[in-house]
Short mmCIF file of C-alpha atoms and ligand atoms in Angstrom, two decimals:
data_model
loop_
_atom_site.label_atom_id
_atom_site.label_comp_id
_atom_site.label_asym_id
_atom_site.label_seq_id
_atom_site.Cartn_x
_atom_site.Cartn_y
_atom_site.Cartn_z
CA MET X 21 103.66 91.44 110.65
CA ILE X 22 101.75 89.24 113.08
CA LYS X 23 103.53 86.62 115.15
CA ALA X 24 101.41 83.41 115.22
CA GLU X 25 101.83 79.83 116.23
CA LEU X 26 101.14 76.96 113.95
CA LYS X 27 98.54 75.19 116.03
CA ASN X 28 97.64 72.29 113.83
CA ILE X 29 98.36 70.61 110.51
CA ALA X 30 95.77 68.34 108.98
CA ARG X 31 95.76 66.38 105.72
CA GLU X 32 92.94 67.51 103.59
CA ALA X 33 93.62 65.74 100.31
CA GLU X 34 96.43 64.24 98.26
CA ASP X 35 99.41 66.61 98.73
CA ILE X 36 97.16 69.19 100.36
CA ASN X 37 97.49 70.13 104.10
CA LEU X 38 95.44 72.54 106.10
CA LEU X 39 97.42 74.69 108.53
CA GLU X 40 95.88 76.52 111.42
CA PHE X 41 97.52 79.60 112.95
CA ARG X 42 96.52 81.29 116.19
CA ARG X 43 98.23 83.88 118.47
CA SER X 44 100.02 82.17 121.27
CA ASP X 45 98.13 84.26 123.86
CA GLY X 46 94.84 83.39 122.19
CA SER X 47 93.96 87.02 121.42
CA ALA X 48 92.04 87.94 118.33
CA LEU X 49 93.81 88.17 114.91
CA PRO X 50 93.11 91.14 112.45
CA PRO X 51 89.72 90.60 110.76
CA PHE X 52 89.59 89.41 107.11
CA SER X 53 86.96 89.17 104.45
CA ALA X 54 86.07 86.18 102.26
CA GLY X 55 88.48 85.78 99.43
CA ALA X 56 91.38 87.27 101.38
CA HIS X 57 94.96 85.88 101.63
CA ILE X 58 97.87 86.15 104.06
CA ASP X 59 101.54 86.04 103.41
CA LEU X 60 103.67 83.68 105.39
CA ARG X 61 107.21 84.74 106.02
CA LEU X 62 109.00 81.35 105.93
CA GLY X 63 112.13 80.69 107.95
CA ASN X 64 114.17 80.16 104.81
CA GLY X 65 113.70 83.77 103.68
CA LEU X 66 110.79 83.04 101.30
CA VAL X 67 107.44 84.75 101.51
CA ARG X 68 104.32 83.00 100.17
CA SER X 69 100.67 84.04 99.89
CA TYR X 70 97.85 81.59 100.62
CA SER X 71 94.05 82.10 100.66
CA LEU X 72 92.22 81.91 104.02
CA VAL X 73 89.75 79.01 103.94
CA ASN X 74 87.91 79.61 107.23
CA CYS X 75 84.95 81.81 107.81
CA PRO X 76 85.64 85.52 108.30
CA SER X 77 83.52 85.48 111.42
CA GLU X 78 86.30 83.38 113.13
CA THR X 79 88.55 85.95 114.68
CA HIS X 80 90.71 83.57 116.75
CA ARG X 81 92.42 81.70 113.81
CA TYR X 82 93.60 81.74 110.25
CA VAL X 83 93.36 78.54 108.28
CA ILE X 84 95.11 78.01 104.89
CA GLY X 85 95.30 75.08 102.45
CA VAL X 86 98.74 74.40 100.95
CA ARG X 87 99.34 72.05 98.00
CA LYS X 88 102.87 70.59 97.76
CA GLU X 89 103.64 71.69 94.24
CA PRO X 90 105.56 69.19 92.24
CA ASP X 91 107.62 72.07 90.70
CA SER X 92 107.79 74.01 94.01
CA ARG X 93 110.15 76.98 93.98
CA GLY X 94 110.69 76.12 97.68
CA GLY X 95 107.77 77.63 99.46
CA SER X 96 105.26 74.78 99.42
CA ARG X 97 107.91 72.15 99.85
CA PHE X 98 109.29 74.00 102.92
CA ILE X 99 105.76 74.28 104.41
CA HIS X 100 105.06 70.59 103.83
CA GLU X 101 108.52 69.31 104.93
CA GLN X 102 109.86 71.75 107.49
CA LEU X 103 107.01 73.32 109.41
CA HIS X 104 105.65 71.58 112.47
CA ALA X 105 102.80 72.28 114.97
CA GLY X 106 104.10 74.54 117.65
CA ASP X 107 106.39 76.56 115.32
CA GLU X 108 106.12 80.36 115.48
CA ILE X 109 105.82 82.16 112.15
CA GLU X 110 105.48 85.71 110.91
CA ILE X 111 102.21 86.40 108.94
CA GLY X 112 101.26 89.55 107.00
CA GLN X 113 98.03 91.38 107.50
CA PRO X 114 95.19 89.85 105.45
CA LEU X 115 94.89 91.40 101.93
CA ASN X 116 92.02 90.81 99.55
CA ASN X 117 92.23 91.02 95.73
CA PHE X 118 89.32 88.66 95.28
CA ARG X 119 86.65 90.34 97.21
CA LEU X 120 83.25 88.76 97.55
CA CYS X 121 80.36 91.04 96.57
CA GLU X 122 78.23 90.22 99.54
CA ASN X 123 75.05 91.90 98.32
CA ALA X 124 75.10 90.30 94.80
CA PRO X 125 71.72 88.75 93.96
CA ARG X 126 73.60 85.48 93.12
CA SER X 127 77.14 84.22 93.13
CA VAL X 128 78.58 81.68 90.73
CA LEU X 129 81.93 80.30 91.84
CA ILE X 130 84.18 78.31 89.45
CA ALA X 131 87.21 76.53 90.92
CA GLY X 132 89.99 74.40 89.42
CA GLY X 133 92.31 72.29 91.64
CA ILE X 134 93.78 74.20 94.63
CA GLY X 135 91.87 77.24 93.32
CA ILE X 136 89.13 76.04 95.58
CA THR X 137 90.73 77.58 98.70
CA PRO X 138 89.27 81.13 98.50
CA PHE X 139 85.83 79.72 97.76
CA ALA X 140 85.95 77.59 100.94
CA SER X 141 85.79 80.88 102.82
CA MET X 142 83.29 82.50 100.37
CA VAL X 143 80.91 79.57 100.57
CA ARG X 144 80.90 79.75 104.39
CA ARG X 145 80.24 83.49 104.26
CA LEU X 146 77.45 83.21 101.64
CA GLU X 147 75.78 80.49 103.70
CA GLN X 148 76.05 82.78 106.76
CA LEU X 149 74.46 85.68 104.80
CA GLY X 150 71.70 83.42 103.43
CA ARG X 151 72.65 84.50 99.82
CA PRO X 152 72.14 82.25 96.80
CA TRP X 153 75.22 80.72 95.31
CA GLU X 154 76.46 77.81 93.22
CA LEU X 155 79.99 76.27 92.91
CA HIS X 156 81.43 74.43 89.93
CA TYR X 157 84.59 72.57 91.15
CA ALA X 158 86.90 70.82 88.71
CA ALA X 159 89.81 68.70 89.87
CA ARG X 160 92.04 65.95 88.54
CA SER X 161 90.29 63.36 90.72
CA ARG X 162 88.20 63.23 93.78
CA CYS X 163 91.18 62.29 96.07
CA SER X 164 93.12 65.32 94.83
CA ALA X 165 90.17 67.60 95.59
CA SER X 166 89.78 69.49 98.85
CA PHE X 167 86.71 69.93 101.10
CA VAL X 168 84.76 67.35 99.11
CA ARG X 169 82.68 66.09 102.08
CA GLN X 170 81.83 69.53 103.29
CA LEU X 171 80.92 70.76 99.81
CA ALA X 172 78.89 67.73 99.03
CA SER X 173 76.76 68.53 102.01
CA TYR X 174 75.38 71.62 100.21
CA GLY X 175 73.63 69.24 97.66
CA SER X 176 72.81 70.68 94.27
CA LYS X 177 74.53 73.97 94.90
CA VAL X 178 77.77 72.17 94.17
CA LYS X 179 78.65 70.44 90.88
CA PHE X 180 81.95 68.39 90.87
CA TYR X 181 83.88 67.71 87.68
CA PHE X 182 86.39 64.85 88.23
CA PRO X 183 87.45 63.61 84.85
CA ASN X 184 89.69 60.74 86.21
CA GLU X 185 88.13 57.66 87.56
CA PHE X 186 88.38 56.99 91.17
CA ASN X 187 87.42 53.57 92.75
CA GLY X 188 85.57 52.41 89.72
CA GLU X 189 83.21 55.48 89.68
CA PRO X 190 82.32 56.48 86.12
CA PRO X 191 84.35 59.57 84.98
CA ALA X 192 82.48 62.75 85.41
CA ARG X 193 82.26 65.26 82.44
CA ARG X 194 85.01 67.79 82.13
CA ILE X 195 83.87 71.34 82.93
CA ASP X 196 82.62 73.20 79.96
CA LEU X 197 83.23 76.86 81.03
CA HIS X 198 81.37 78.32 78.02
CA LYS X 199 78.24 76.32 79.03
CA VAL X 200 78.60 77.28 82.73
CA VAL X 201 78.99 80.94 81.86
CA ALA X 202 76.23 80.94 79.29
CA GLU X 203 73.84 79.73 82.01
CA VAL X 204 74.86 82.46 84.51
CA PRO X 205 71.92 84.65 85.48
CA ARG X 206 72.44 88.27 84.27
CA ASP X 207 72.63 89.71 87.70
CA ALA X 208 75.09 87.15 89.12
CA HIS X 209 78.63 87.86 90.11
CA VAL X 210 80.89 85.26 88.68
CA TYR X 211 84.29 84.25 90.21
CA CYS X 212 87.03 81.96 88.82
CA CYS X 213 90.21 80.74 90.50
CA GLY X 214 92.36 77.85 89.16
CA PRO X 215 95.23 77.01 86.80
CA ARG X 216 96.23 79.49 84.19
CA ASN X 217 94.61 77.69 81.20
CA MET X 218 91.32 77.58 83.11
CA LEU X 219 91.50 81.34 83.84
CA ALA X 220 92.26 82.07 80.20
CA SER X 221 89.25 79.98 79.06
CA PHE X 222 87.04 81.64 81.68
CA GLU X 223 88.14 85.12 80.60
CA GLN X 224 87.27 84.14 76.97
CA ALA X 225 83.88 82.72 77.92
CA ALA X 226 83.00 85.61 80.20
CA ALA X 227 84.19 88.37 77.85
CA ALA X 228 80.64 89.55 77.26
CA LEU X 229 79.68 89.74 80.94
CA PRO X 230 79.82 93.16 82.63
CA SER X 231 83.40 93.62 83.92
CA GLY X 232 82.23 94.57 87.35
CA GLN X 233 80.52 91.24 87.77
CA THR X 234 83.47 88.99 86.85
CA HIS X 235 86.32 88.28 89.37
CA VAL X 236 89.53 86.29 88.76
CA GLU X 237 92.18 85.28 91.15
CA PHE X 238 95.56 84.55 89.57
CA PHE X 239 98.41 82.36 91.05
CA SER X 240 100.85 83.13 88.45
CA ASN X 241 101.64 85.82 85.80
CA ALA X 242 102.58 85.14 82.17
CA ASN X 243 103.00 88.82 81.30
CA GLY X 244 106.63 89.33 80.30
CA LEU X 245 108.73 92.25 81.36
CA ASP X 246 109.85 94.89 78.84
CA LYS X 247 113.49 94.60 79.78
CA ASP X 248 114.96 97.29 77.62
CA GLY X 249 116.37 100.52 79.00
CA ALA X 250 117.18 101.91 82.39
CA PHE X 251 115.32 104.50 84.41
CA ASP X 252 115.44 106.15 87.80
CA VAL X 253 113.28 105.73 90.82
CA ARG X 254 113.19 108.51 93.28
CA LEU X 255 112.02 107.61 96.76
CA ALA X 256 110.04 110.59 98.10
CA ARG X 257 110.45 109.87 101.71
CA SER X 258 114.25 109.57 101.85
CA GLY X 259 115.09 111.52 98.70
CA SER X 260 117.34 108.62 97.46
CA ILE X 261 117.52 107.84 93.78
CA VAL X 262 117.92 104.27 92.56
CA ARG X 263 118.82 103.32 89.03
CA VAL X 264 116.78 100.48 87.63
CA GLN X 265 118.88 98.60 85.01
CA SER X 266 117.67 96.80 81.96
CA GLY X 267 116.03 93.50 82.92
CA GLU X 268 115.36 94.56 86.49
CA THR X 269 112.11 95.26 88.14
CA VAL X 270 111.76 98.26 90.45
CA LEU X 271 111.74 95.79 93.42
CA ASP X 272 114.99 94.04 92.19
CA ALA X 273 116.70 97.38 92.16
CA LEU X 274 115.48 98.55 95.58
CA LEU X 275 116.51 95.26 97.19
CA LYS X 276 119.90 95.32 95.40
CA HIS X 277 120.55 98.74 96.98
CA GLY X 278 119.55 97.40 100.49
CA ILE X 279 116.12 99.24 100.50
CA ASP X 280 113.47 97.26 102.38
CA ALA X 281 110.18 96.95 100.50
CA PRO X 282 107.33 94.58 101.07
CA TYR X 283 106.80 91.72 98.69
CA SER X 284 105.53 88.13 98.50
CA CYS X 285 104.64 86.40 95.16
CA LEU X 286 107.09 88.36 92.95
CA GLU X 287 104.68 87.76 90.05
CA GLY X 288 102.19 90.57 90.28
CA VAL X 289 99.43 88.36 91.64
CA CYS X 290 99.18 89.12 95.42
CA SER X 291 99.35 92.94 95.87
CA SER X 292 101.87 92.84 98.78
CA CYS X 293 104.28 95.21 96.97
CA GLU X 294 101.66 97.71 95.87
CA THR X 295 103.27 101.17 96.10
CA ARG X 296 101.88 104.69 95.57
CA VAL X 297 103.26 106.50 92.50
CA LEU X 298 103.71 110.26 93.03
CA SER X 299 104.82 111.05 89.51
CA GLY X 300 105.89 109.21 86.38
CA ILE X 301 104.23 106.60 84.17
CA PRO X 302 104.55 102.89 85.31
CA ASP X 303 104.68 100.03 82.75
CA HIS X 304 102.10 97.84 84.56
CA ARG X 305 102.68 94.10 84.14
CA ASP X 306 100.67 92.76 87.23
CA LEU X 307 97.40 90.96 87.18
CA ILE X 308 95.89 92.88 90.10
CA LEU X 309 95.02 96.39 88.96
CA SER X 310 91.97 97.10 86.85
CA LYS X 311 92.17 99.09 83.59
CA GLU X 312 90.93 102.17 85.35
CA GLU X 313 93.47 101.73 88.17
CA ARG X 314 96.31 101.35 85.62
CA GLU X 315 95.19 104.46 83.74
CA ALA X 316 95.17 106.52 87.02
CA ASN X 317 98.96 105.76 87.25
CA ASP X 318 98.87 106.56 91.01
CA ARG X 319 100.02 103.06 92.13
CA MET X 320 101.94 100.12 90.85
CA LEU X 321 103.10 96.55 91.69
CA ILE X 322 106.77 97.06 91.99
CA CYS X 323 107.71 93.36 91.90
CA CYS X 324 106.78 92.87 88.21
CA SER X 325 106.61 96.37 86.72
CA ARG X 326 108.96 99.04 85.36
CA SER X 327 108.55 102.51 83.99
CA LYS X 328 107.56 104.16 80.76
CA SER X 329 109.01 107.49 81.88
CA GLY X 330 112.61 108.33 82.61
CA THR X 331 111.88 108.77 86.31
CA LEU X 332 109.30 107.38 88.75
CA VAL X 333 108.71 109.01 92.04
CA LEU X 334 107.39 106.53 94.63
CA ASP X 335 105.98 107.04 98.05
CA LEU X 336 108.78 105.17 99.79
S1 LIG L 417 104.88 90.72 95.45
FE1 LIG L 417 102.91 89.99 94.89
S2 LIG L 417 102.14 91.44 93.54
FE2 LIG L 417 104.15 92.07 94.00
#
């Protein structure tokens, strides 16, 4: 964990604030790559992940964008209402499940709503590298969209889709993901981050593209848990055995037995809880691991997954 000071809070758009963190002594923070996120350990016991929006070449600060969710489970409301400039907060090392392929001949970025945040960093990085890119950004309205002025400065590289009228402007078209994807050059890498329905449409539209060239960042996980049956988890480092009961995830059982394990989103979308599997067959329910990684059965996201075998041996 990194101890950092919340240096500044700035309003970016309707219900969206930018928060800037620095080390109190001004020293450099661990480096990150475009598309990375950090976990914030909030004072109320919650841990939440947010994408870094500043350029990876900035080593002195982390900047995140946080939308106050109307159905907040406590994290975004706490950040908006309880955190103040000058507060000290614990931050996890940057992790990246949405890595920018920096040498791609072209990058096509597709954002919906607050899903713009990882792209704010990617756009800065692509500009720095001088690589061709384009961004399609859909949001409810202009005033609910982030970084509009900065993005507009890139001219035709950015297409906005704001279906609701704002200040008498004519409504823009809704984004047509099939059309956007159909026009993607064959050698491009395509990225999508946004609400679940947008990601589902994108995955459908991009099904024919080479899988190594499509990248999706999830905020939530609709995969259910197979809740039937109990199994054992053996912790290789301590030798302890923990019973995981019906309806529990591996993480639930570990925490119930007072065993400390890292986690953040609890939904299989951030990778904070990724754990090495030494033997046994996990029942993967996350949205992080690729098909190949799942089949290797050598790691799992313990916050949302269980076991297909009677015993799992974990590197814990
Ligand atoms: S805590 Fe986020 S993937 Fe498990």
